[in-house]
Coordinates of C-alpha atoms and ligand atoms in Angstrom, one line a residue:
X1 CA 0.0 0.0 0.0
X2 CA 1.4 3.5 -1.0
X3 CA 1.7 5.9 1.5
X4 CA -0.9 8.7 1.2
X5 CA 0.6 12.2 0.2
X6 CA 0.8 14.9 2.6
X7 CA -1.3 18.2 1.8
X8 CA 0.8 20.9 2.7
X9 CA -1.5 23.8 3.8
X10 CA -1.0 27.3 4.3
X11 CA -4.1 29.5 6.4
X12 CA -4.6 33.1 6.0
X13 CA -6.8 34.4 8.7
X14 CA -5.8 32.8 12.6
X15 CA -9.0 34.2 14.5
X16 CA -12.3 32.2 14.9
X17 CA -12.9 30.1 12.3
X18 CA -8.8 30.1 11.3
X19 CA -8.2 28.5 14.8
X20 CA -10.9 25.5 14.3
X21 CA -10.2 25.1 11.2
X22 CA -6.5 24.4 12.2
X23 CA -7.0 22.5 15.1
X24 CA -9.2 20.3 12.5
X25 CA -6.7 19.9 10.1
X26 CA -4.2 18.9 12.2
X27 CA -5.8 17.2 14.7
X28 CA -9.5 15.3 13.6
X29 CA -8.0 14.6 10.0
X30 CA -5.5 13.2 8.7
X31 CA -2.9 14.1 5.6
X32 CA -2.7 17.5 6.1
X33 CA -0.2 19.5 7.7
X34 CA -0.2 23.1 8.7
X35 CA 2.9 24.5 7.6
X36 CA 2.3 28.2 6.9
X37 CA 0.1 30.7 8.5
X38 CA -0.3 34.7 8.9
X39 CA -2.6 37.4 10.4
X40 CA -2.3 40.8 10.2
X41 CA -2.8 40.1 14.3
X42 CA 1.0 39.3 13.8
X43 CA 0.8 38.0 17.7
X44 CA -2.0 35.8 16.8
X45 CA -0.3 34.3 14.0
X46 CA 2.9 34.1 16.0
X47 CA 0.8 31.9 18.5
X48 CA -1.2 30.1 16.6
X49 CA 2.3 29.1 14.7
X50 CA 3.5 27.9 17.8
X51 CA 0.9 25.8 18.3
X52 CA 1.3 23.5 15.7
X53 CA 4.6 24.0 14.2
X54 CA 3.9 26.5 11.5
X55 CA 6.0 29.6 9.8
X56 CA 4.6 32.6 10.4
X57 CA 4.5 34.5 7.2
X58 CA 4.7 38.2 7.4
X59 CA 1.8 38.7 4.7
X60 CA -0.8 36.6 3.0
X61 CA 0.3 37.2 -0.5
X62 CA 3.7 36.3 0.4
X63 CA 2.0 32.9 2.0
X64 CA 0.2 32.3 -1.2
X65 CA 3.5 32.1 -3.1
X66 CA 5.6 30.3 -0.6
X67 CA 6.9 27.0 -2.6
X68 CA 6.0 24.7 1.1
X69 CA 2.5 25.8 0.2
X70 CA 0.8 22.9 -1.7
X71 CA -2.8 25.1 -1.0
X72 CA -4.4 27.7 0.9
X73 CA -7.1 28.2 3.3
X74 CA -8.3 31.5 3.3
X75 CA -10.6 32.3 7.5
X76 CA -9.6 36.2 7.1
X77 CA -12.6 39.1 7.0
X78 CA -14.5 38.7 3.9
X79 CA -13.4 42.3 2.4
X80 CA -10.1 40.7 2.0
X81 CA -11.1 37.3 0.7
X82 CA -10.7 37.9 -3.4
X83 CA -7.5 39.3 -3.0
X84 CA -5.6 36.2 -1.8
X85 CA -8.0 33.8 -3.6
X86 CA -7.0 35.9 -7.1
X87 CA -3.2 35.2 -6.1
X88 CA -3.7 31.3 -5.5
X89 CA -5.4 31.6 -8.8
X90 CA -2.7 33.3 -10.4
X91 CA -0.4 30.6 -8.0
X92 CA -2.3 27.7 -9.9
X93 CA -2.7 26.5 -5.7
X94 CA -5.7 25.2 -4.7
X95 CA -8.2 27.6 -2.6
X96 CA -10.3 27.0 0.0
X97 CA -11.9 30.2 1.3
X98 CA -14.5 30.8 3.8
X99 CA -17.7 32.0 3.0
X100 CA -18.3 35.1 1.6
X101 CA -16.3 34.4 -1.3
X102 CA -16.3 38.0 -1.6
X103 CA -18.3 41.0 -0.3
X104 CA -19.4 42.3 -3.9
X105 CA -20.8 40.1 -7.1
X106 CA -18.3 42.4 -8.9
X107 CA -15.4 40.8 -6.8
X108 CA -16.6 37.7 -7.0
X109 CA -17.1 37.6 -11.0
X110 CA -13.4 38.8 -10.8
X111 CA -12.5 35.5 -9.4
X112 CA -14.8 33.2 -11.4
X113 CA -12.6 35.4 -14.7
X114 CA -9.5 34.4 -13.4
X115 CA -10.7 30.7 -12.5
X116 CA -12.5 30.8 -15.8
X117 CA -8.7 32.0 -17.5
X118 CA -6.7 29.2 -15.7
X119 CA -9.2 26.6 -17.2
X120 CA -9.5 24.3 -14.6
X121 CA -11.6 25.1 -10.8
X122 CA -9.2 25.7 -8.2
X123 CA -11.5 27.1 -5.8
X124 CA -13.8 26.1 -2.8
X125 CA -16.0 28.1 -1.1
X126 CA -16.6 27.4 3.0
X127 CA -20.6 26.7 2.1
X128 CA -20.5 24.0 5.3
X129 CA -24.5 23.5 4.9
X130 CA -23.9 21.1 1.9
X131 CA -21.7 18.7 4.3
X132 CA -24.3 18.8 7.6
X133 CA -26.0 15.3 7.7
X134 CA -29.0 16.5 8.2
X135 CA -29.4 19.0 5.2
X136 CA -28.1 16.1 3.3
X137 CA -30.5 14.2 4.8
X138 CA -33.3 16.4 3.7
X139 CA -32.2 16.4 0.5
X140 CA -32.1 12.9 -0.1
X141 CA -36.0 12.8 1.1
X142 CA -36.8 15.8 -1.2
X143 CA -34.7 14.0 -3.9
X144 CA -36.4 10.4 -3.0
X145 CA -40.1 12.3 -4.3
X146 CA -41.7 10.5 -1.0
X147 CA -42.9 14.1 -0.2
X148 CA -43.9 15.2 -4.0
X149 CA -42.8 18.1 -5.6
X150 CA -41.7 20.6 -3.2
X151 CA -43.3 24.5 -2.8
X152 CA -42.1 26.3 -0.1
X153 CA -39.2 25.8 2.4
X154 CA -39.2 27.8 5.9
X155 CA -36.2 28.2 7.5
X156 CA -34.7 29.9 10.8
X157 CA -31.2 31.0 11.5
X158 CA -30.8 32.8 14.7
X159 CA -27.5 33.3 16.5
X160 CA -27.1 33.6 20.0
X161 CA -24.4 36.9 19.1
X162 CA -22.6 38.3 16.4
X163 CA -19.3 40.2 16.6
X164 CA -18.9 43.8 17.4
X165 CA -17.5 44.5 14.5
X166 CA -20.7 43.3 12.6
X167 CA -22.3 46.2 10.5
X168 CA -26.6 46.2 9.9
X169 CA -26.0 44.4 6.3
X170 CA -23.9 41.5 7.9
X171 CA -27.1 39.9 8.9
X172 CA -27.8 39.1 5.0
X173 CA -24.0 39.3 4.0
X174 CA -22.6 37.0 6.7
X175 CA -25.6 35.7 8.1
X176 CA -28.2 34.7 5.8
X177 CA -25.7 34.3 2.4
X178 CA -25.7 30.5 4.3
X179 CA -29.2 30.1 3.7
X180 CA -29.1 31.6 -0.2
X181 CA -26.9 29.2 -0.9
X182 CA -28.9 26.1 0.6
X183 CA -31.5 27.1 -1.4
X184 CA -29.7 27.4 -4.9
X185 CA -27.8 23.5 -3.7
X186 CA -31.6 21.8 -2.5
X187 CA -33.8 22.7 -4.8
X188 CA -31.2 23.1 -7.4
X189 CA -32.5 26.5 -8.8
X190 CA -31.3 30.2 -9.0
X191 CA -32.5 32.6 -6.8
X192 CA -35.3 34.9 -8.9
X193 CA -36.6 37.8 -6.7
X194 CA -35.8 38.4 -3.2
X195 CA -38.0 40.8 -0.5
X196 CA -37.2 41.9 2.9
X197 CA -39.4 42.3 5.8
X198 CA -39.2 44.0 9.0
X199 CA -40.7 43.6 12.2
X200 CA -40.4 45.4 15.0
X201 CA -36.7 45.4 15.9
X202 CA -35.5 43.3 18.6
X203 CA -35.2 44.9 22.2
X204 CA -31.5 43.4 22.0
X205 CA -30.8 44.6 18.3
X206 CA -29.0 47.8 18.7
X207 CA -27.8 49.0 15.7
X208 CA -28.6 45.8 13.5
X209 CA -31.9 45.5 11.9
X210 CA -33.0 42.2 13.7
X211 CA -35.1 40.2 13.3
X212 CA -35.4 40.3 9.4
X213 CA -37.4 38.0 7.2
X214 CA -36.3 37.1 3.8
X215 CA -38.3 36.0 1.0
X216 CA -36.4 34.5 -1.8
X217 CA -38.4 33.4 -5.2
X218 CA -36.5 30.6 -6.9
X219 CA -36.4 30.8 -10.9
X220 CA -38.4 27.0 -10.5
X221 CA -41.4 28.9 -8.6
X222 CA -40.5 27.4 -5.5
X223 CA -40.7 30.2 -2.4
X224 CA -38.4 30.2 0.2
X225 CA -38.8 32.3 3.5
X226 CA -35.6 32.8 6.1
X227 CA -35.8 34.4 9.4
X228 CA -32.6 35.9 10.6
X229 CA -32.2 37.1 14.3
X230 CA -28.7 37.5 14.8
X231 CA -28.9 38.1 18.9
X232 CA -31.2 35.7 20.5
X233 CA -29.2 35.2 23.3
X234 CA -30.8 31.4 24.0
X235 CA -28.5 29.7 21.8
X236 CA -27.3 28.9 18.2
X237 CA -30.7 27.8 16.8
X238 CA -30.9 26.4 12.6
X239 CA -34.4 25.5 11.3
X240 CA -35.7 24.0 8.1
X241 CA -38.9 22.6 7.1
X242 CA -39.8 21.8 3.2
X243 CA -43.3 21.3 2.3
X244 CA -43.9 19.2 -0.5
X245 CA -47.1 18.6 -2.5
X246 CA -47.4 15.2 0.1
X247 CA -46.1 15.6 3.1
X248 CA -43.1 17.5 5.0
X249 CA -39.8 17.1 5.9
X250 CA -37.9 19.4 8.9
X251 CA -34.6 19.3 10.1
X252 CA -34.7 17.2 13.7
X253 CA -34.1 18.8 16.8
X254 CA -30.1 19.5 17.0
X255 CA -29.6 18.0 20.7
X256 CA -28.3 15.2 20.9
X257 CA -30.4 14.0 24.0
X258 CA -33.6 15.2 25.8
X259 CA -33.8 15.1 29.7
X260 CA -36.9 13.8 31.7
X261 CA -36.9 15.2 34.9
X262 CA -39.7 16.9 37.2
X263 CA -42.3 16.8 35.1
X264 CA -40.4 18.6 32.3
X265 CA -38.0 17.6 29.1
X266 CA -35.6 19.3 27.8
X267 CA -33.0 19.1 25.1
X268 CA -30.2 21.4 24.9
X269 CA -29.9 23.9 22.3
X270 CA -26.2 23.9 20.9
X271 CA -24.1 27.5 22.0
X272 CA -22.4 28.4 18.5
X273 CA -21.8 27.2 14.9
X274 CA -19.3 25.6 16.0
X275 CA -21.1 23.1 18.1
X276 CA -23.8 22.8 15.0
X277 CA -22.0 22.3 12.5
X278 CA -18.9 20.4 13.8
X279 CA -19.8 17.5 12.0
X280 CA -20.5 19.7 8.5
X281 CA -16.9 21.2 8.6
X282 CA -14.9 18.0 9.1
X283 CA -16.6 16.5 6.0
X284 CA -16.2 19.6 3.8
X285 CA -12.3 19.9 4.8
X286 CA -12.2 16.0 4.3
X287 CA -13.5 16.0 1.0
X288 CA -11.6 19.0 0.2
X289 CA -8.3 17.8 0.9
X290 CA -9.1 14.7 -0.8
X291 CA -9.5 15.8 -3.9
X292 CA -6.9 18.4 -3.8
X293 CA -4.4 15.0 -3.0
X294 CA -6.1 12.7 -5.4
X295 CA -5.7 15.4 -8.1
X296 CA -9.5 15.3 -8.7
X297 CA -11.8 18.3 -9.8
X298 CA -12.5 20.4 -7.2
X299 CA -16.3 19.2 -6.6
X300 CA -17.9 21.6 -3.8
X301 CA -19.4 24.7 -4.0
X302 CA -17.5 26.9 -6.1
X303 CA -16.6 30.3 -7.4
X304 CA -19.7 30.3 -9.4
X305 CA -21.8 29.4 -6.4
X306 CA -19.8 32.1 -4.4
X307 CA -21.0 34.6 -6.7
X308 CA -24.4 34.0 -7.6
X309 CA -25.0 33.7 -3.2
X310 CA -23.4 37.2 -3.6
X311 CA -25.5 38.4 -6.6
X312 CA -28.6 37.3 -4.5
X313 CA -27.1 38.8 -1.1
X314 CA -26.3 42.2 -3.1
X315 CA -30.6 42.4 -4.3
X316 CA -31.3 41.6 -0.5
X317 CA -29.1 44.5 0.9
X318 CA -31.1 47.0 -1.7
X319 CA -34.1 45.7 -1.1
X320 CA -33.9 45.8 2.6
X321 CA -33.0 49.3 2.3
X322 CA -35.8 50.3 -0.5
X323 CA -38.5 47.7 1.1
X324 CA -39.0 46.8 -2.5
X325 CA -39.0 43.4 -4.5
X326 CA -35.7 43.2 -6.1
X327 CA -34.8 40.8 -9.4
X328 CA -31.5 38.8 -9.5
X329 CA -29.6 39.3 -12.8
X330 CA -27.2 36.6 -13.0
X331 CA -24.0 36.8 -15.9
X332 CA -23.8 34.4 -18.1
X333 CA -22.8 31.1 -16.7
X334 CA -19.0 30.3 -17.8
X335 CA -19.1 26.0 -19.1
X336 CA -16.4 25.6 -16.7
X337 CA -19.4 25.3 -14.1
X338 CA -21.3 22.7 -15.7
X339 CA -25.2 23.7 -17.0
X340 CA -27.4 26.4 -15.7
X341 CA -29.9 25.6 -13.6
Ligands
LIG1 P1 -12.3 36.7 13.1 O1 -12.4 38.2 13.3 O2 -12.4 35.9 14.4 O3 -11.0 36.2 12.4 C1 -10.6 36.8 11.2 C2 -9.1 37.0 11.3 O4 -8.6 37.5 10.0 C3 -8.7 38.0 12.4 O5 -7.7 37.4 13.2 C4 -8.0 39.2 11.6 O6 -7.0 39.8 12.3 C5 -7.6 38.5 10.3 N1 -7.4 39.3 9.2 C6 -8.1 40.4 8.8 N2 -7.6 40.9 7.7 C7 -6.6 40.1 7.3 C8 -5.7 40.2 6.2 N3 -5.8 41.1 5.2 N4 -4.7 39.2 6.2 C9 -4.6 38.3 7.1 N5 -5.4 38.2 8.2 C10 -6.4 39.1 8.3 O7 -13.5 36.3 12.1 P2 -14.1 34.8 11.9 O8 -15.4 34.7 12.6 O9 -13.1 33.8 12.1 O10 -14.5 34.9 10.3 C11 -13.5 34.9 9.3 C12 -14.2 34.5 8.0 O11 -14.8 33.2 8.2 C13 -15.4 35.4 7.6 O12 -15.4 35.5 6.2 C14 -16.6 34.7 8.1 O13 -17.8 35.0 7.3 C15 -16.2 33.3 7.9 N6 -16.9 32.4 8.9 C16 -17.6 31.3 8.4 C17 -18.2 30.5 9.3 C18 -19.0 29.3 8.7 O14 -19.9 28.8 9.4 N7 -18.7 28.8 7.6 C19 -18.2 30.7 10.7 C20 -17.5 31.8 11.1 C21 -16.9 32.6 10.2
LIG2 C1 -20.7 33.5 10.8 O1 -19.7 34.2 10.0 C2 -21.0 32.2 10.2 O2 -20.7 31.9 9.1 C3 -22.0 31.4 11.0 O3 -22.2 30.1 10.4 C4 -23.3 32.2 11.0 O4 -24.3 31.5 11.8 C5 -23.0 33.6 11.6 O5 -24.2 34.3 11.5 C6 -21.9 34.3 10.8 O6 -21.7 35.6 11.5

């Protein structure tokens, strides 16, 4: 038996997700090492190098082009994302960048160009959703027909807290862009139309406008309604419920047990994404690194996905802020991502 080939990976980005995503390459999965990192938090880095026997690189470009760099994994702040994923382009190094893939569908098309220039995908975006068991168990029932064809989908994504630094249009840029890009993967259609409601704000909202409710209008007719609360203080709480033209189908409840006691039973509701989706990102990284090693086609969501999730998150910011329905214009869809939908 040959031995498997070590993925030599370099991550740009060492705060919340950078850390776990570290501590999962290098310590749930295996074939991958962690050889480069860098943070503009230079101490950070330096730590965080430390900690698993890393170089810390000065600058992210100068990470990208390092030759003990096999591919890179991009956890920095979105605004910064297309800059490094453009250089592992240029690199001809796998990319594996968190979600957004950028913060405007103008930066993103950039990308898709210069993917769509090299000829073959290089990138991954961090859509995590697509590797949860029980989405993909949802769409295996949709997909099975056993509840018809489906209309509506209703889905909740409330976070216990957000960051400071979190601005009002976060909570569709950050926040919801998971739930765009659900929809487009399950029922395998673009987002049309989107509308934005508001109630009244949230007594623990501040600045943000929170709750928000978001109605996207798939190009196959299907409708699809997200609430986003971004400070619910309870817990880290992801619902989903399709209704088909015979029956249902919901995500289960995420605890892991219930408890029976005086009179009363509870299940506890997880505190973060990370406890949520734990699962989600060892597969995605898994799968990732695989085909990055087995020399396969990169086959998650890609820089196509990334932009049309931006192109629908772009008509949700406007219409939020104008109250009106707002069309999605999509560009024309390069054959390097397979068919349109
Ligand atoms: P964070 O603030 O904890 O970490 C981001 C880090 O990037 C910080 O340490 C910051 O100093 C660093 N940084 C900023 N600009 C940089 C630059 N130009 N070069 C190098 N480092 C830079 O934020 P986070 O919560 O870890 O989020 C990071 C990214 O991951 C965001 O795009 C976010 O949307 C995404 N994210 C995804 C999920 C998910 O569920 N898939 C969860 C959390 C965060
Ligand atoms: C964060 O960046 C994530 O991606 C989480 O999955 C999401 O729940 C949260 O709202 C975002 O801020």
């Amino acid at each position: 038996m040959t031995a498997r080939a070590q993925l030599r990976v370099g991550v740009i980005g060492t705060g919340m997700i950078g850390q776990d995503h570290i501590r999962r390459m290098t310590t749930v999965l295996s074939g991958i090492s962690v050889v480069a990192v860098t943070d503009v938090d230079t101490a950070v880095a330096a730590r965080v190098a430390d900690s698993v026997g890393a170089v810390a690189h000065p600058d992210g470009l100068g990470l990208v082009a390092a030759a003990e760099v096999d591919a890179v994994v991009v956890c920095s702040w979105g605004g910064t994302h297309e800059e490094y994923v453009r250089a592992a382009i240029e690199a001809g190094k796998p990319v594996f960048c968190e979600k957004p893939l950028a913060t405007t569908q103008e930066a993103c098309l950039r990308i898709v160009a210069a993917e769509v220039a090299h000829g073959s995908r290089l990138v991954q975006v961090g859509y995590m959703r697509r590797y949860d068991p029980a989405y993909r168990a949802l769409k295996q029932v949709l997909e099975s027909g056993v509840i018809g064809a489906p209309l509506m989908m209703h889905c909740a994504h409330r976070n216990a807290g957000v960051p400071a630094f979190y601005e009002p249009e976060n909570t569709i840029t950050d926040t919801a862009v998971h739930e765009i890009d659900m929809a487009r993967w399950m029922f395998g259609s673009e987002v049309a139309a989107v509308r934005v409601l508001r109630p009244r704000a949230s007594r623990n909202a501040g600045e943000l406008p929170d709750p928000l409710l978001l109605v996207l209008e798939l190009a196959n007719e299907v409708l699809v309604d997200v609430e986003i609360s971004v400070n619910v203080r309870y817990g880290y709480d992801i619902r989903g419920e399709i209704l088909g033209e015979d029956g249902t189908v919901a995500l289960g409840d995420p605890g892991l047990i219930s408890v029976r006691h005086a009179g009363h039973v509870t299940s506890p509701v997880p505190p973060g994404w990370r406890d949520r989706f734990g699962a989600a990102y060892d597969v995605e990284l898994r799968e990732w690194a695989d085909s990055v090693t087995g020399g396969e086609a990169i086959g998650g969501p890609g820089a196509w996905d990334g932009y049309a999730a931006a192109a629908v998150s772009d008509a949700a910011v406007r219409a939020l802020r104008t109250g009106e329905r707002v069309t999605v214009a999509l560009a024309e869809r390069p054959a390097l991502y397979g068919r349109a939908r």
